[in-house]
């Protein structure tokens, strides 16, 4: 089984249903590159201070709390979206190096680069002429 | 994936407000259970106002500010833009692709004709905020009662 299949299956097998408050599931893209898994998550309104990315026992947890909108003295006339906590968990396959995750947040998008462990990176096999 | 769906919605009378709220509850519940739902219009907007101004906010994460185009003509506000997926190299592939991309147009009817010169827009943390001051002539005036 490849590592990305593990990510998907573990996430479905263990959904977290009990939480302290309702949370939005951020939409994510996951891209596999030869060296790493790249995760992009939409977290609109979340600043660095409100972001929490943790990794424990092979589970990667993304939590984000958006900055409150400045609406003092204003009346809400029309509402199409709610602002609230973001929460999502992924299981990391053993092929991923969970201790060396690189995280950046820009314009409400979290970008995680999770390197593959050495043995799962592609190696070019030199062909020696006999 | 398809382009963002769009619609023209003169929603200030807001007959669908209750439906919207119900739909969002369903959406949130579905989200909690790990089911993904598709919003009908993008970007979703919230509209706030007081006697002095109206404020429109929209969650549009991951945009380049220059790819957002906001125009005001009389009492019509139009938000246009496009979010393109990053190009993948040959050896790269999507394992999962949930984030929407493509171009979008959203047209909103304002409750007053806005002063175009005074409209201000900011884009921070993936949230677009448009402030539309209400022109003096559109502000509610108190009528004096004689006698």
PDB file of C-alpha atoms in Angstrom:
ATOM      1  CA  UNK A   1       0.000   0.000   0.000  1.00  0.00           C
ATOM      2  CA  UNK A   2       1.361   3.376  -0.901  1.00  0.00           C
ATOM      3  CA  UNK A   3       1.632   6.065   1.714  1.00  0.00           C
ATOM      4  CA  UNK A   4      -1.007   8.356   0.206  1.00  0.00           C
ATOM      5  CA  UNK A   5      -3.604   5.597   0.297  1.00  0.00           C
ATOM      6  CA  UNK A   6      -2.886   5.229   3.973  1.00  0.00           C
ATOM      7  CA  UNK A   7      -3.509   8.933   4.454  1.00  0.00           C
ATOM      8  CA  UNK A   8      -6.962   8.712   2.928  1.00  0.00           C
ATOM      9  CA  UNK A   9      -8.066   5.479   4.565  1.00  0.00           C
ATOM     10  CA  UNK A  10      -6.948   6.329   8.058  1.00  0.00           C
ATOM     11  CA  UNK A  11      -8.711   9.649   7.851  1.00  0.00           C
ATOM     12  CA  UNK A  12     -11.984   7.970   6.892  1.00  0.00           C
ATOM     13  CA  UNK A  13     -11.649   5.191   9.394  1.00  0.00           C
ATOM     14  CA  UNK A  14     -11.233   7.493  12.340  1.00  0.00           C
ATOM     15  CA  UNK A  15     -13.441  10.551  11.988  1.00  0.00           C
ATOM     16  CA  UNK A  16     -13.539  12.735  15.038  1.00  0.00           C
ATOM     17  CA  UNK A  17     -17.142  13.367  15.930  1.00  0.00           C
ATOM     18  CA  UNK A  18     -16.801  14.729  19.427  1.00  0.00           C
ATOM     19  CA  UNK A  19     -15.436  18.236  19.522  1.00  0.00           C
ATOM     20  CA  UNK A  20     -15.803  21.111  21.911  1.00  0.00           C
ATOM     21  CA  UNK A  21     -17.496  23.271  19.283  1.00  0.00           C
ATOM     22  CA  UNK A  22     -18.615  22.935  15.683  1.00  0.00           C
ATOM     23  CA  UNK A  23     -15.764  23.245  13.249  1.00  0.00           C
ATOM     24  CA  UNK A  24     -15.432  23.713   9.529  1.00  0.00           C
ATOM     25  CA  UNK A  25     -13.510  21.180   7.510  1.00  0.00           C
ATOM     26  CA  UNK A  26     -11.034  23.108   5.396  1.00  0.00           C
ATOM     27  CA  UNK A  27     -10.779  22.064   1.765  1.00  0.00           C
ATOM     28  CA  UNK A  28      -7.392  20.646   0.928  1.00  0.00           C
ATOM     29  CA  UNK A  29      -5.293  19.673  -2.038  1.00  0.00           C
ATOM     30  CA  UNK A  30      -2.676  16.972  -1.568  1.00  0.00           C
ATOM     31  CA  UNK A  31       0.088  16.656  -4.110  1.00  0.00           C
ATOM     32  CA  UNK A  32       2.656  13.887  -4.156  1.00  0.00           C
ATOM     33  CA  UNK A  33       6.072  14.847  -5.425  1.00  0.00           C
ATOM     34  CA  UNK A  34       9.071  12.520  -5.639  1.00  0.00           C
ATOM     35  CA  UNK A  35      10.516  13.958  -2.422  1.00  0.00           C
ATOM     36  CA  UNK A  36       7.456  14.925  -0.387  1.00  0.00           C
ATOM     37  CA  UNK A  37       3.742  15.276   0.117  1.00  0.00           C
ATOM     38  CA  UNK A  38       2.459  18.805  -0.327  1.00  0.00           C
ATOM     39  CA  UNK A  39      -0.729  19.782   1.523  1.00  0.00           C
ATOM     40  CA  UNK A  40      -2.584  23.020   0.716  1.00  0.00           C
ATOM     41  CA  UNK A  41      -5.472  23.948   3.011  1.00  0.00           C
ATOM     42  CA  UNK A  42      -7.862  26.893   2.644  1.00  0.00           C
ATOM     43  CA  UNK A  43      -8.097  28.699   5.983  1.00  0.00           C
ATOM     44  CA  UNK A  44      -9.586  32.107   5.150  1.00  0.00           C
ATOM     45  CA  UNK A  45      -9.317  34.672   7.928  1.00  0.00           C
ATOM     46  CA  UNK A  46      -6.708  32.719   9.871  1.00  0.00           C
ATOM     47  CA  UNK A  47      -3.548  34.550  10.898  1.00  0.00           C
ATOM     48  CA  UNK A  48      -0.323  32.902  12.043  1.00  0.00           C
ATOM     49  CA  UNK A  49      -1.292  33.497  15.675  1.00  0.00           C
ATOM     50  CA  UNK A  50      -4.551  31.580  15.243  1.00  0.00           C
ATOM     51  CA  UNK A  51      -2.998  28.604  13.484  1.00  0.00           C
ATOM     52  CA  UNK A  52      -2.029  25.382  15.198  1.00  0.00           C
ATOM     53  CA  UNK A  53      -0.409  22.526  13.299  1.00  0.00           C
ATOM     54  CA  UNK A  54       0.585  19.565  15.447  1.00  0.00           C
ATOM     55  CA  UNK A  55       1.879  16.095  14.840  1.00  0.00           C
ATOM     56  CA  UNK A  56       1.643  13.260  17.311  1.00  0.00           C
ATOM     57  CA  UNK A  57       1.776   9.502  16.921  1.00  0.00           C
ATOM     58  CA  UNK A  58       1.511   9.752  13.154  1.00  0.00           C
ATOM     59  CA  UNK A  59      -1.563  12.002  13.251  1.00  0.00           C
ATOM     60  CA  UNK A  60      -1.302  15.458  11.736  1.00  0.00           C
ATOM     61  CA  UNK A  61      -3.804  17.965  13.109  1.00  0.00           C
ATOM     62  CA  UNK A  62      -4.584  21.318  11.528  1.00  0.00           C
ATOM     63  CA  UNK A  63      -6.535  23.819  13.591  1.00  0.00           C
ATOM     64  CA  UNK A  64      -7.230  27.428  12.746  1.00  0.00           C
ATOM     65  CA  UNK A  65      -9.172  30.171  14.396  1.00  0.00           C
ATOM     66  CA  UNK A  66     -10.023  33.103  12.101  1.00  0.00           C
ATOM     67  CA  UNK A  67      -9.496  36.661  13.204  1.00  0.00           C
ATOM     68  CA  UNK A  68     -12.872  38.225  14.034  1.00  0.00           C
ATOM     69  CA  UNK A  69     -14.242  40.481  11.319  1.00  0.00           C
ATOM     70  CA  UNK A  70     -14.385  44.199  12.133  1.00  0.00           C
ATOM     71  CA  UNK A  71     -18.105  44.811  12.141  1.00  0.00           C
ATOM     72  CA  UNK A  72     -18.657  46.921  15.220  1.00  0.00           C
ATOM     73  CA  UNK A  73     -21.655  49.200  14.835  1.00  0.00           C
ATOM     74  CA  UNK A  74     -22.771  47.364  11.724  1.00  0.00           C
ATOM     75  CA  UNK A  75     -25.907  45.321  11.223  1.00  0.00           C
ATOM     76  CA  UNK A  76     -25.747  42.037   9.330  1.00  0.00           C
ATOM     77  CA  UNK A  77     -28.088  42.421   6.346  1.00  0.00           C
ATOM     78  CA  UNK A  78     -27.268  39.293   4.422  1.00  0.00           C
ATOM     79  CA  UNK A  79     -25.331  36.223   5.502  1.00  0.00           C
ATOM     80  CA  UNK A  80     -23.984  33.504   3.259  1.00  0.00           C
ATOM     81  CA  UNK A  81     -21.102  32.213   5.302  1.00  0.00           C
ATOM     82  CA  UNK A  82     -20.254  31.659   8.929  1.00  0.00           C
ATOM     83  CA  UNK A  83     -16.896  32.330  10.482  1.00  0.00           C
ATOM     84  CA  UNK A  84     -15.617  29.675  12.837  1.00  0.00           C
ATOM     85  CA  UNK A  85     -12.905  27.275  13.813  1.00  0.00           C
ATOM     86  CA  UNK A  86     -11.260  25.039  11.202  1.00  0.00           C
ATOM     87  CA  UNK A  87     -10.254  21.511  12.090  1.00  0.00           C
ATOM     88  CA  UNK A  88      -8.870  18.585  10.124  1.00  0.00           C
ATOM     89  CA  UNK A  89      -6.805  15.524  10.884  1.00  0.00           C
ATOM     90  CA  UNK A  90      -4.717  13.273   8.674  1.00  0.00           C
ATOM     91  CA  UNK A  91      -2.886  10.061   9.349  1.00  0.00           C
ATOM     92  CA  UNK A  92       0.664  10.200   8.111  1.00  0.00           C
ATOM     93  CA  UNK A  93       2.031   7.073   6.515  1.00  0.00           C
ATOM     94  CA  UNK A  94       5.284   5.657   7.778  1.00  0.00           C
ATOM     95  CA  UNK A  95       6.936   6.761   4.553  1.00  0.00           C
ATOM     96  CA  UNK A  96       6.637  10.374   5.678  1.00  0.00           C
ATOM     97  CA  UNK A  97       9.084  12.204   7.917  1.00  0.00           C
ATOM     98  CA  UNK A  98       6.640  13.794  10.371  1.00  0.00           C
ATOM     99  CA  UNK A  99       9.390  15.497  12.370  1.00  0.00           C
ATOM    100  CA  UNK A 100      10.468  17.723   9.518  1.00  0.00           C
ATOM    101  CA  UNK A 101       7.257  19.311   8.302  1.00  0.00           C
ATOM    102  CA  UNK A 102       7.621  22.760   6.820  1.00  0.00           C
ATOM    103  CA  UNK A 103       4.573  25.035   7.250  1.00  0.00           C
ATOM    104  CA  UNK A 104       3.831  28.418   5.723  1.00  0.00           C
ATOM    105  CA  UNK A 105       0.644  30.488   5.792  1.00  0.00           C
ATOM    106  CA  UNK A 106      -0.124  33.093   3.150  1.00  0.00           C
ATOM    107  CA  UNK A 107      -3.390  34.803   2.180  1.00  0.00           C
ATOM    108  CA  UNK A 108      -5.441  32.286   4.133  1.00  0.00           C
ATOM    109  CA  UNK A 109      -3.800  29.224   2.584  1.00  0.00           C
ATOM    110  CA  UNK A 110      -1.697  26.849   4.669  1.00  0.00           C
ATOM    111  CA  UNK A 111       1.082  25.082   2.800  1.00  0.00           C
ATOM    112  CA  UNK A 112       2.657  22.021   4.376  1.00  0.00           C
ATOM    113  CA  UNK A 113       5.615  20.204   2.902  1.00  0.00           C
ATOM    114  CA  UNK A 114       5.996  16.776   4.467  1.00  0.00           C
ATOM    115  CA  UNK A 115       9.218  15.140   3.295  1.00  0.00           C
ATOM    116  CA  UNK A 116       9.353  11.449   2.523  1.00  0.00           C
ATOM    117  CA  UNK A 117      11.781   9.413   4.528  1.00  0.00           C
ATOM    118  CA  UNK A 118      15.074   8.682   2.838  1.00  0.00           C
ATOM    119  CA  UNK A 119      14.182   5.136   1.843  1.00  0.00           C
ATOM    120  CA  UNK A 120      11.016   6.232   0.024  1.00  0.00           C
ATOM    121  CA  UNK A 121      12.665   8.881  -2.079  1.00  0.00           C
ATOM    122  CA  UNK A 122      13.457   7.959  -5.638  1.00  0.00           C
ATOM    123  CA  UNK A 123      17.015   6.906  -6.266  1.00  0.00           C
ATOM    124  CA  UNK A 124      18.540   6.773  -9.615  1.00  0.00           C
ATOM    125  CA  UNK A 125      20.104   3.421 -10.254  1.00  0.00           C
ATOM    126  CA  UNK A 126      23.279   3.737 -12.183  1.00  0.00           C
ATOM    127  CA  UNK A 127      23.657   1.124 -14.859  1.00  0.00           C
ATOM    128  CA  UNK A 128      27.141  -0.072 -15.052  1.00  0.00           C
ATOM    129  CA  UNK A 129      28.346  -1.434 -18.270  1.00  0.00           C
ATOM    130  CA  UNK A 130      29.441  -5.034 -17.970  1.00  0.00           C
TER     131      UNK A 130
ATOM    132  CA  UNK B   1     -13.052  20.596 -12.325  1.00  0.00           C
ATOM    133  CA  UNK B   2     -15.634  23.013 -13.626  1.00  0.00           C
ATOM    134  CA  UNK B   3     -15.567  26.753 -13.295  1.00  0.00           C
ATOM    135  CA  UNK B   4     -17.166  28.380 -10.314  1.00  0.00           C
ATOM    136  CA  UNK B   5     -20.874  28.553 -10.753  1.00  0.00           C
ATOM    137  CA  UNK B   6     -22.283  32.044 -10.590  1.00  0.00           C
ATOM    138  CA  UNK B   7     -25.560  33.843 -10.489  1.00  0.00           C
ATOM    139  CA  UNK B   8     -26.959  37.327 -10.358  1.00  0.00           C
ATOM    140  CA  UNK B   9     -28.768  37.830  -7.142  1.00  0.00           C
ATOM    141  CA  UNK B  10     -30.626  40.970  -6.140  1.00  0.00           C
ATOM    142  CA  UNK B  11     -30.704  39.685  -2.604  1.00  0.00           C
ATOM    143  CA  UNK B  12     -31.369  42.751  -0.552  1.00  0.00           C
ATOM    144  CA  UNK B  13     -34.945  41.681  -0.106  1.00  0.00           C
ATOM    145  CA  UNK B  14     -33.360  38.360   0.885  1.00  0.00           C
ATOM    146  CA  UNK B  15     -36.274  35.964   0.412  1.00  0.00           C
ATOM    147  CA  UNK B  16     -33.822  33.064   0.541  1.00  0.00           C
ATOM    148  CA  UNK B  17     -32.206  34.062   3.792  1.00  0.00           C
ATOM    149  CA  UNK B  18     -33.921  31.349   5.781  1.00  0.00           C
ATOM    150  CA  UNK B  19     -33.186  28.740   3.122  1.00  0.00           C
ATOM    151  CA  UNK B  20     -29.561  29.835   3.101  1.00  0.00           C
ATOM    152  CA  UNK B  21     -29.302  29.447   6.830  1.00  0.00           C
ATOM    153  CA  UNK B  22     -30.881  26.009   6.702  1.00  0.00           C
ATOM    154  CA  UNK B  23     -28.540  24.994   3.891  1.00  0.00           C
ATOM    155  CA  UNK B  24     -25.515  26.145   5.852  1.00  0.00           C
ATOM    156  CA  UNK B  25     -26.591  24.089   8.830  1.00  0.00           C
ATOM    157  CA  UNK B  26     -26.868  21.034   6.592  1.00  0.00           C
ATOM    158  CA  UNK B  27     -23.501  21.884   5.131  1.00  0.00           C
ATOM    159  CA  UNK B  28     -21.873  22.209   8.521  1.00  0.00           C
ATOM    160  CA  UNK B  29     -23.373  18.925   9.673  1.00  0.00           C
ATOM    161  CA  UNK B  30     -22.224  17.253   6.472  1.00  0.00           C
ATOM    162  CA  UNK B  31     -18.784  18.720   7.026  1.00  0.00           C
ATOM    163  CA  UNK B  32     -18.687  17.286  10.510  1.00  0.00           C
ATOM    164  CA  UNK B  33     -19.402  13.846   9.090  1.00  0.00           C
ATOM    165  CA  UNK B  34     -16.712  14.240   6.480  1.00  0.00           C
ATOM    166  CA  UNK B  35     -19.024  14.789   3.525  1.00  0.00           C
ATOM    167  CA  UNK B  36     -18.057  17.555   1.167  1.00  0.00           C
ATOM    168  CA  UNK B  37     -20.719  19.861  -0.158  1.00  0.00           C
ATOM    169  CA  UNK B  38     -20.693  22.295  -3.036  1.00  0.00           C
ATOM    170  CA  UNK B  39     -21.689  25.875  -2.467  1.00  0.00           C
ATOM    171  CA  UNK B  40     -23.977  27.393  -5.043  1.00  0.00           C
ATOM    172  CA  UNK B  41     -22.356  30.750  -5.553  1.00  0.00           C
ATOM    173  CA  UNK B  42     -18.763  31.779  -5.187  1.00  0.00           C
ATOM    174  CA  UNK B  43     -17.553  33.661  -3.381  1.00  0.00           C
ATOM    175  CA  UNK B  44     -20.039  33.531  -0.532  1.00  0.00           C
ATOM    176  CA  UNK B  45     -20.551  37.046   0.797  1.00  0.00           C
ATOM    177  CA  UNK B  46     -21.739  38.643   3.988  1.00  0.00           C
ATOM    178  CA  UNK B  47     -23.181  42.144   3.831  1.00  0.00           C
ATOM    179  CA  UNK B  48     -23.217  44.551   6.753  1.00  0.00           C
ATOM    180  CA  UNK B  49     -24.451  48.133   6.963  1.00  0.00           C
ATOM    181  CA  UNK B  50     -25.260  51.127   9.095  1.00  0.00           C
ATOM    182  CA  UNK B  51     -26.369  54.685   8.327  1.00  0.00           C
ATOM    183  CA  UNK B  52     -22.921  55.590   7.004  1.00  0.00           C
ATOM    184  CA  UNK B  53     -21.814  52.646   4.905  1.00  0.00           C
ATOM    185  CA  UNK B  54     -22.222  49.105   3.677  1.00  0.00           C
ATOM    186  CA  UNK B  55     -19.493  46.490   4.083  1.00  0.00           C
ATOM    187  CA  UNK B  56     -19.230  43.394   1.902  1.00  0.00           C
ATOM    188  CA  UNK B  57     -16.910  40.590   3.007  1.00  0.00           C
ATOM    189  CA  UNK B  58     -15.986  37.445   1.093  1.00  0.00           C
ATOM    190  CA  UNK B  59     -13.703  34.486   1.810  1.00  0.00           C
ATOM    191  CA  UNK B  60     -11.425  34.048  -1.212  1.00  0.00           C
ATOM    192  CA  UNK B  61      -8.227  32.419   0.086  1.00  0.00           C
ATOM    193  CA  UNK B  62      -5.057  32.146  -1.923  1.00  0.00           C
ATOM    194  CA  UNK B  63      -5.643  34.996  -4.338  1.00  0.00           C
ATOM    195  CA  UNK B  64      -3.125  37.349  -5.812  1.00  0.00           C
ATOM    196  CA  UNK B  65      -4.524  40.800  -5.062  1.00  0.00           C
ATOM    197  CA  UNK B  66      -3.976  41.771  -8.702  1.00  0.00           C
ATOM    198  CA  UNK B  67      -6.230  38.927  -9.853  1.00  0.00           C
ATOM    199  CA  UNK B  68      -9.211  40.426  -8.033  1.00  0.00           C
ATOM    200  CA  UNK B  69     -11.267  42.910 -10.004  1.00  0.00           C
ATOM    201  CA  UNK B  70     -13.888  44.962  -8.175  1.00  0.00           C
ATOM    202  CA  UNK B  71     -16.146  47.379 -10.005  1.00  0.00           C
ATOM    203  CA  UNK B  72     -19.011  49.570  -8.870  1.00  0.00           C
ATOM    204  CA  UNK B  73     -21.520  50.979 -11.339  1.00  0.00           C
ATOM    205  CA  UNK B  74     -24.330  52.872  -9.677  1.00  0.00           C
ATOM    206  CA  UNK B  75     -25.865  50.418  -7.231  1.00  0.00           C
ATOM    207  CA  UNK B  76     -24.256  47.305  -8.701  1.00  0.00           C
ATOM    208  CA  UNK B  77     -21.095  45.805  -7.214  1.00  0.00           C
ATOM    209  CA  UNK B  78     -19.216  43.212  -9.235  1.00  0.00           C
ATOM    210  CA  UNK B  79     -16.436  40.972  -7.898  1.00  0.00           C
ATOM    211  CA  UNK B  80     -14.421  39.096 -10.486  1.00  0.00           C
ATOM    212  CA  UNK B  81     -11.343  36.980 -10.202  1.00  0.00           C
ATOM    213  CA  UNK B  82      -9.687  33.717 -10.899  1.00  0.00           C
ATOM    214  CA  UNK B  83      -7.706  31.280  -8.832  1.00  0.00           C
ATOM    215  CA  UNK B  84      -5.527  28.974 -10.837  1.00  0.00           C
ATOM    216  CA  UNK B  85      -4.213  25.639  -9.615  1.00  0.00           C
ATOM    217  CA  UNK B  86      -0.454  25.463  -9.453  1.00  0.00           C
ATOM    218  CA  UNK B  87       1.182  23.725 -12.392  1.00  0.00           C
ATOM    219  CA  UNK B  88       2.428  20.277 -11.542  1.00  0.00           C
ATOM    220  CA  UNK B  89       5.728  18.924 -12.752  1.00  0.00           C
ATOM    221  CA  UNK B  90       5.825  15.616 -14.594  1.00  0.00           C
ATOM    222  CA  UNK B  91       6.524  13.509 -11.517  1.00  0.00           C
ATOM    223  CA  UNK B  92       3.930  15.316  -9.398  1.00  0.00           C
ATOM    224  CA  UNK B  93       0.317  14.271  -9.083  1.00  0.00           C
ATOM    225  CA  UNK B  94      -2.802  15.177  -7.144  1.00  0.00           C
ATOM    226  CA  UNK B  95      -3.661  12.643  -4.479  1.00  0.00           C
ATOM    227  CA  UNK B  96      -6.611  14.763  -3.486  1.00  0.00           C
ATOM    228  CA  UNK B  97      -8.033  17.922  -5.017  1.00  0.00           C
ATOM    229  CA  UNK B  98     -10.821  19.641  -3.135  1.00  0.00           C
ATOM    230  CA  UNK B  99      -9.971  23.314  -3.416  1.00  0.00           C
ATOM    231  CA  UNK B 100     -11.900  25.061  -6.134  1.00  0.00           C
ATOM    232  CA  UNK B 101     -10.257  26.913  -8.953  1.00  0.00           C
ATOM    233  CA  UNK B 102     -11.206  28.751 -12.081  1.00  0.00           C
ATOM    234  CA  UNK B 103     -12.731  32.137 -12.711  1.00  0.00           C
ATOM    235  CA  UNK B 104     -15.707  33.579 -10.886  1.00  0.00           C
ATOM    236  CA  UNK B 105     -18.056  36.546 -11.150  1.00  0.00           C
ATOM    237  CA  UNK B 106     -20.394  37.703  -8.436  1.00  0.00           C
ATOM    238  CA  UNK B 107     -22.785  40.605  -8.925  1.00  0.00           C
ATOM    239  CA  UNK B 108     -24.559  42.218  -5.994  1.00  0.00           C
ATOM    240  CA  UNK B 109     -27.249  44.894  -5.899  1.00  0.00           C
ATOM    241  CA  UNK B 110     -26.532  47.583  -3.345  1.00  0.00           C
ATOM    242  CA  UNK B 111     -29.277  49.338  -1.380  1.00  0.00           C
ATOM    243  CA  UNK B 112     -27.911  52.676  -2.565  1.00  0.00           C
ATOM    244  CA  UNK B 113     -25.873  54.179  -5.369  1.00  0.00           C
ATOM    245  CA  UNK B 114     -22.324  54.151  -4.029  1.00  0.00           C
ATOM    246  CA  UNK B 115     -19.790  56.902  -4.500  1.00  0.00           C
ATOM    247  CA  UNK B 116     -17.281  55.033  -6.650  1.00  0.00           C
ATOM    248  CA  UNK B 117     -14.369  57.267  -5.622  1.00  0.00           C
ATOM    249  CA  UNK B 118     -14.998  56.541  -1.952  1.00  0.00           C
ATOM    250  CA  UNK B 119     -15.177  52.740  -2.208  1.00  0.00           C
ATOM    251  CA  UNK B 120     -12.281  51.002  -0.446  1.00  0.00           C
ATOM    252  CA  UNK B 121     -11.282  47.349  -0.745  1.00  0.00           C
ATOM    253  CA  UNK B 122      -8.732  45.386   1.289  1.00  0.00           C
ATOM    254  CA  UNK B 123      -7.549  41.796   1.043  1.00  0.00           C
ATOM    255  CA  UNK B 124      -6.082  40.266   4.183  1.00  0.00           C
ATOM    256  CA  UNK B 125      -5.622  36.626   5.239  1.00  0.00           C
ATOM    257  CA  UNK B 126      -7.685  35.529   2.249  1.00  0.00           C
ATOM    258  CA  UNK B 127     -10.659  37.686   3.151  1.00  0.00           C
ATOM    259  CA  UNK B 128     -11.856  40.437   0.811  1.00  0.00           C
ATOM    260  CA  UNK B 129     -13.509  43.418   2.472  1.00  0.00           C
ATOM    261  CA  UNK B 130     -15.201  46.168   0.481  1.00  0.00           C
ATOM    262  CA  UNK B 131     -16.344  49.332   2.260  1.00  0.00           C
ATOM    263  CA  UNK B 132     -18.946  51.406   0.444  1.00  0.00           C
ATOM    264  CA  UNK B 133     -19.721  54.765   2.082  1.00  0.00           C
ATOM    265  CA  UNK B 134     -23.299  55.854   1.724  1.00  0.00           C
ATOM    266  CA  UNK B 135     -23.484  59.185  -0.174  1.00  0.00           C
ATOM    267  CA  UNK B 136     -24.894  62.133   1.794  1.00  0.00           C
ATOM    268  CA  UNK B 137     -27.946  62.245  -0.434  1.00  0.00           C
ATOM    269  CA  UNK B 138     -28.718  58.605   0.379  1.00  0.00           C
ATOM    270  CA  UNK B 139     -28.435  58.954   4.138  1.00  0.00           C
ATOM    271  CA  UNK B 140     -31.693  58.834   6.050  1.00  0.00           C
ATOM    272  CA  UNK B 141     -32.781  62.322   7.013  1.00  0.00           C
ATOM    273  CA  UNK B 142     -34.823  63.035  10.063  1.00  0.00           C
ATOM    274  CA  UNK B 143     -38.113  64.733   9.274  1.00  0.00           C
ATOM    275  CA  UNK B 144     -39.049  67.487  11.666  1.00  0.00           C
ATOM    276  CA  UNK B 145     -42.602  67.398  12.910  1.00  0.00           C
ATOM    277  CA  UNK B 146     -44.099  70.839  13.118  1.00  0.00           C
ATOM    278  CA  UNK B 147     -46.669  72.073  15.528  1.00  0.00           C
TER     279      UNK B 147
END
